[in-house]
């Protein structure tokens, strides 16, 4: 899919977004609220047939952000969905694993490190933290005390 | 020199343990075994079980999850055994010092199991194969 066509198709999900940012020719950000992220992901993956690269989780003070990165391999353009999770007490977002199995482990990892609940994830077990790591301590949250001090036993 | 020491120095079989490395040190360890450096001509060979090993090549910081296994692997090696700490991470936790998942440094973990352990440090991020070979030679001539 060429760049022009991609941009035209992206406008089909405009009503689900709160903004589109084009930082460069090959980098497009689609900003949306958490509840719309599932639909936008599905659109990029199933309707536009873009390749899912990876997801990122960020603790950005007033909200959590999940960034889903998709690549349009024909042009090398990377399209990132930036989903904002405003609820800091019980952060949750709909899982994309049911239609995109490649996202299973990265969602588990984000769940481990940031404590974000991926609803309808088929297998949200611990992935990378130690077996004896305390429940409910999320090391990549900014407020986490273990973050800088280390947890020497 | 005891018989055990004498035989240890003849051809050192090594067991490679990754306890939380970024994988770069591990690539260099494997590189050391490829035909370019070919340490097998000195009898240095990678083995699949710590019970067959004369030396451990340890890479990585020593994460909470991995140090339990590291202690067990060290207990299972035939003594005397040389522990080579490969890379800045293994030598003293490197850039991950103070990280939330770091239980190292690795030398302290090994000394908890065996206070008289023979530990050799090969710093670098990652160390070159030449540095590792030089480390092996220095240790073997010091024993
Ligand atoms: S010393 Fe450097 S190359 Fe080796 S594991 Fe640590 S960070 Fe990676």
Coordinates of C-alpha atoms and ligand atoms in Angstrom, one line a residue:
Chain A
X1 CA 0.0 0.0 0.0
X2 CA 1.4 3.3 -1.0
X3 CA 1.6 6.3 1.3
X4 CA -1.2 8.3 -0.2
X5 CA -3.6 5.3 -0.1
X6 CA -2.5 4.6 3.5
X7 CA -3.4 8.1 4.5
X8 CA -6.8 8.0 2.8
X9 CA -7.6 4.7 4.5
X10 CA -6.5 6.0 7.9
X11 CA -9.1 8.7 7.7
X12 CA -11.8 5.9 7.9
X13 CA -11.1 5.6 11.6
X14 CA -10.9 9.3 12.3
X15 CA -14.0 9.3 14.5
X16 CA -12.2 6.9 16.9
X17 CA -9.1 9.1 17.2
X18 CA -8.3 12.2 19.1
X19 CA -5.6 13.2 16.8
X20 CA -3.2 12.2 14.0
X21 CA 0.4 13.4 14.2
X22 CA 2.9 13.0 11.3
X23 CA 6.3 13.7 12.7
X24 CA 8.1 12.7 9.5
X25 CA 7.2 11.2 6.2
X26 CA 7.5 7.7 7.6
X27 CA 6.2 8.1 11.1
X28 CA 2.5 8.5 11.9
X29 CA 1.0 8.6 15.3
X30 CA -2.7 7.9 15.9
X31 CA -3.8 9.2 19.3
X32 CA -6.8 7.6 20.9
X33 CA -8.5 6.8 24.2
X34 CA -8.0 3.3 25.7
X35 CA -11.5 2.2 24.9
X36 CA -11.0 2.8 21.2
X37 CA -7.6 1.2 20.9
X38 CA -9.0 -2.3 20.2
X39 CA -11.0 -1.2 17.2
X40 CA -8.2 0.9 15.8
X41 CA -5.7 -2.0 16.2
X42 CA -8.2 -4.4 14.5
X43 CA -8.6 -1.9 11.6
X44 CA -4.8 -1.6 11.0
X45 CA -4.2 -5.3 11.3
X46 CA -7.2 -6.8 9.6
X47 CA -8.4 -4.2 7.1
X48 CA -5.1 -2.5 6.2
X49 CA -3.0 -5.7 6.7
X50 CA -0.2 -3.9 8.4
X51 CA 2.5 -5.8 10.2
X52 CA 2.4 -5.7 14.0
X53 CA 5.9 -4.9 15.2
X54 CA 5.8 -4.5 19.0
X55 CA 4.0 -2.6 21.7
X56 CA 5.4 -0.2 24.4
X57 CA 4.1 0.7 27.8
X58 CA 4.9 4.1 29.3
X59 CA 4.1 5.6 32.7
X60 CA 3.6 9.3 31.9
X61 CA 2.6 10.8 35.2
X62 CA -1.1 11.6 34.7
X63 CA -1.9 8.5 32.6
X64 CA -0.5 5.3 31.2
X65 CA 0.3 5.1 27.5
X66 CA 0.3 1.9 25.4
X67 CA 1.9 2.3 22.0
X68 CA 1.2 -0.2 19.3
X69 CA 3.6 -0.1 16.5
X70 CA 2.7 -1.3 13.0
X71 CA 4.8 -1.3 9.9
X72 CA 3.7 -0.8 6.3
X73 CA 6.5 -2.8 4.8
X74 CA 6.1 -1.6 1.3
X75 CA 7.0 2.0 2.2
X76 CA 8.8 1.5 5.5
X77 CA 6.3 3.7 7.2
X78 CA 5.7 3.0 10.9
X79 CA 2.2 3.8 12.2
X80 CA 1.9 4.0 16.0
X81 CA -1.3 3.9 17.9
X82 CA -0.9 5.8 21.1
X83 CA -3.6 4.8 23.6
X84 CA -4.1 6.8 26.8
X85 CA -5.3 5.0 29.9
X86 CA -6.5 7.7 32.2
X87 CA -7.5 5.5 35.2
X88 CA -4.3 5.3 37.2
X89 CA -5.8 3.3 40.1
X90 CA -7.0 0.3 38.0
X91 CA -5.4 0.8 34.6
X92 CA -6.9 -1.6 32.0
X93 CA -7.3 -1.9 28.3
X94 CA -8.8 -4.4 25.9
X95 CA -6.3 -7.1 24.8
X96 CA -5.5 -7.4 21.1
X97 CA -4.2 -11.0 21.5
X98 CA -7.5 -12.7 20.6
X99 CA -7.1 -11.6 17.0
X100 CA -3.3 -10.9 17.0
X101 CA -1.6 -13.8 18.8
X102 CA 1.8 -12.2 18.2
X103 CA 0.9 -9.6 20.9
X104 CA 0.5 -12.2 23.6
X105 CA 4.0 -12.0 25.2
X106 CA 4.4 -8.2 25.0
X107 CA 1.1 -7.7 26.7
X108 CA 2.1 -10.1 29.4
X109 CA 5.4 -8.2 29.8
X110 CA 3.6 -4.9 30.1
X111 CA 1.3 -6.4 32.6
X112 CA 4.3 -7.6 34.7
X113 CA 6.2 -4.3 34.6
X114 CA 3.5 -1.7 34.6
X115 CA 0.5 -3.5 36.1
X116 CA -1.8 -2.8 33.2
X117 CA -4.7 -5.3 33.0
X118 CA -5.3 -6.5 29.5
X119 CA -9.0 -7.5 29.4
X120 CA -9.8 -10.8 27.7
X121 CA -6.2 -11.8 27.4
X122 CA -6.2 -15.6 27.2
X123 CA -3.2 -16.2 29.4
X124 CA -2.1 -13.2 31.5
X125 CA 0.4 -15.0 33.7
X126 CA 3.7 -13.6 34.9
X127 CA 6.3 -13.6 32.1
X128 CA 9.6 -12.0 33.0
X129 CA 9.7 -11.1 36.7
X130 CA 11.2 -13.6 39.2
X131 CA 8.9 -16.3 40.6
X132 CA 9.3 -14.8 44.1
X133 CA 8.7 -11.2 43.0
X134 CA 6.0 -9.7 45.2
X135 CA 2.5 -9.4 43.7
X136 CA 1.4 -5.8 43.0
X137 CA 4.8 -4.3 42.8
X138 CA 5.3 -2.9 39.3
X139 CA 9.0 -1.9 38.7
X140 CA 8.5 0.3 35.7
X141 CA 6.0 2.6 37.4
X142 CA 7.6 5.9 38.3
X143 CA 6.4 5.7 41.9
X144 CA 7.9 2.2 42.5
X145 CA 10.5 2.3 45.3
X146 CA 12.3 -0.7 44.0
X147 CA 13.0 1.1 40.8
X148 CA 16.2 2.9 41.8
X149 CA 17.2 1.3 45.1
X150 CA 17.3 -2.3 43.9
X151 CA 16.0 -5.1 46.0
X152 CA 19.0 -6.9 47.5
X153 CA 18.2 -10.0 49.4
Chain B
X1 CA 50.7 -29.2 42.4
X2 CA 48.0 -31.6 43.3
X3 CA 46.8 -34.2 40.7
X4 CA 43.4 -32.4 40.5
X5 CA 45.0 -29.1 39.7
X6 CA 47.3 -30.6 37.2
X7 CA 44.5 -32.2 35.4
X8 CA 42.3 -29.1 35.6
X9 CA 44.9 -27.2 33.6
X10 CA 45.3 -29.8 30.8
X11 CA 42.2 -29.1 28.8
X12 CA 39.6 -26.9 30.3
X13 CA 36.1 -27.8 29.5
X14 CA 33.7 -24.9 30.0
X15 CA 30.0 -24.6 30.8
X16 CA 28.4 -21.3 29.8
X17 CA 25.9 -19.8 32.2
X18 CA 23.9 -16.7 31.3
X19 CA 22.5 -15.1 34.5
X20 CA 20.9 -12.0 32.9
X21 CA 23.3 -10.8 30.2
X22 CA 22.1 -8.7 27.3
X23 CA 23.3 -11.5 25.0
X24 CA 26.2 -9.5 23.6
X25 CA 28.7 -11.2 25.9
X26 CA 27.2 -14.6 25.0
X27 CA 27.8 -13.8 21.3
X28 CA 31.4 -13.1 22.0
X29 CA 31.8 -16.3 24.0
X30 CA 30.4 -18.2 21.0
X31 CA 32.7 -16.2 18.7
X32 CA 35.6 -17.4 20.8
X33 CA 34.7 -21.0 19.8
X34 CA 34.4 -20.3 16.1
X35 CA 37.2 -21.2 13.7
X36 CA 38.7 -17.8 13.7
X37 CA 39.8 -18.1 17.3
X38 CA 39.3 -21.8 17.6
X39 CA 40.1 -22.3 21.3
X40 CA 39.3 -26.0 20.9
X41 CA 42.9 -26.4 19.7
X42 CA 43.9 -25.6 23.4
X43 CA 41.4 -28.2 24.6
X44 CA 38.9 -25.6 25.6
X45 CA 35.5 -26.9 24.7
X46 CA 31.9 -26.0 25.5
X47 CA 30.1 -28.8 27.3
X48 CA 26.4 -29.4 27.9
X49 CA 26.5 -30.2 31.6
X50 CA 28.1 -28.5 34.6
X51 CA 29.1 -31.9 35.9
X52 CA 31.5 -32.2 33.0
X53 CA 32.9 -28.8 33.3
X54 CA 36.3 -27.5 34.7
X55 CA 35.3 -23.9 34.4
X56 CA 32.1 -21.8 34.3
X57 CA 31.8 -18.9 31.9
X58 CA 29.3 -16.6 33.6
X59 CA 27.8 -13.7 31.8
X60 CA 25.2 -11.2 33.1
X61 CA 24.3 -9.3 36.3
X62 CA 22.8 -12.1 38.3
X63 CA 19.0 -11.5 38.4
X64 CA 16.8 -12.7 41.2
X65 CA 15.5 -15.5 39.0
X66 CA 18.9 -16.6 37.8
X67 CA 21.1 -16.6 40.9
X68 CA 19.2 -19.5 42.4
X69 CA 20.1 -21.6 39.4
X70 CA 23.7 -20.2 39.4
X71 CA 24.3 -21.4 42.9
X72 CA 23.0 -24.9 41.9
X73 CA 25.1 -25.0 38.8
X74 CA 28.2 -24.0 40.8
X75 CA 27.5 -26.8 43.4
X76 CA 27.2 -29.3 40.6
X77 CA 30.6 -28.6 38.9
X78 CA 33.5 -30.8 39.8
X79 CA 35.9 -29.0 42.0
X80 CA 38.4 -27.5 41.6
X81 CA 36.6 -25.3 39.2
X82 CA 37.5 -21.9 37.8
X83 CA 34.7 -19.3 37.5
X84 CA 35.2 -16.8 34.7
X85 CA 33.1 -13.7 35.0
X86 CA 32.8 -12.4 31.5
X87 CA 31.9 -8.8 30.9
X88 CA 31.3 -5.7 33.0
X89 CA 27.9 -7.0 34.2
X90 CA 29.3 -10.2 35.6
X91 CA 32.3 -8.4 37.1
X92 CA 30.3 -5.9 39.1
X93 CA 26.7 -5.5 37.7
X94 CA 27.9 -2.8 35.3
X95 CA 25.3 -0.4 34.0
X96 CA 22.6 -2.3 35.7
X97 CA 23.9 -1.6 39.2
X98 CA 21.0 -0.9 41.6
X99 CA 18.4 -2.2 39.1
X100 CA 15.2 -3.6 40.5
X101 CA 15.9 -7.1 39.4
X102 CA 19.6 -7.3 40.2
X103 CA 20.7 -9.7 43.0
X104 CA 24.4 -9.7 42.0
X105 CA 27.3 -9.0 41.9
X106 CA 28.0 -12.5 40.8
X107 CA 31.3 -13.0 42.6
X108 CA 29.5 -12.4 46.0
X109 CA 26.9 -15.0 45.0
X110 CA 29.5 -17.6 44.2
X111 CA 31.5 -16.8 47.4
X112 CA 28.3 -17.4 49.4
X113 CA 28.3 -21.0 48.1
X114 CA 32.1 -21.5 48.3
X115 CA 34.3 -18.9 50.0
X116 CA 37.4 -20.4 48.4
X117 CA 36.1 -20.3 44.8
X118 CA 38.7 -19.4 42.1
X119 CA 37.2 -16.4 40.4
X120 CA 38.6 -14.6 37.4
X121 CA 37.4 -11.3 36.0
X122 CA 37.3 -10.5 32.3
X123 CA 35.9 -6.9 32.1
X124 CA 34.6 -5.3 28.9
X125 CA 31.2 -4.6 27.5
X126 CA 31.5 -7.1 25.9
X127 CA 35.1 -8.3 26.2
X128 CA 36.8 -9.3 23.0
X129 CA 37.5 -13.0 22.4
X130 CA 41.2 -12.1 22.7
X131 CA 40.6 -10.7 26.2
X132 CA 38.8 -13.9 27.2
X133 CA 41.6 -16.1 25.9
X134 CA 44.2 -13.9 27.6
X135 CA 42.2 -14.2 30.8
X136 CA 42.1 -18.0 30.5
X137 CA 45.9 -18.1 29.9
X138 CA 46.6 -15.8 32.9
X139 CA 44.5 -17.9 35.2
X140 CA 46.0 -21.2 34.1
X141 CA 49.5 -19.9 34.5
X142 CA 48.7 -18.4 37.9
X143 CA 47.2 -21.7 39.3
Ligands
LIG1 S1 28.8 -6.5 29.9 FE1 27.9 -5.4 28.3 S2 27.7 -6.8 26.6 FE2 28.0 -8.0 28.5 S3 26.0 -8.6 29.2 FE3 26.6 -6.7 30.2 S4 25.8 -5.0 29.0 FE4 25.8 -6.9 27.7

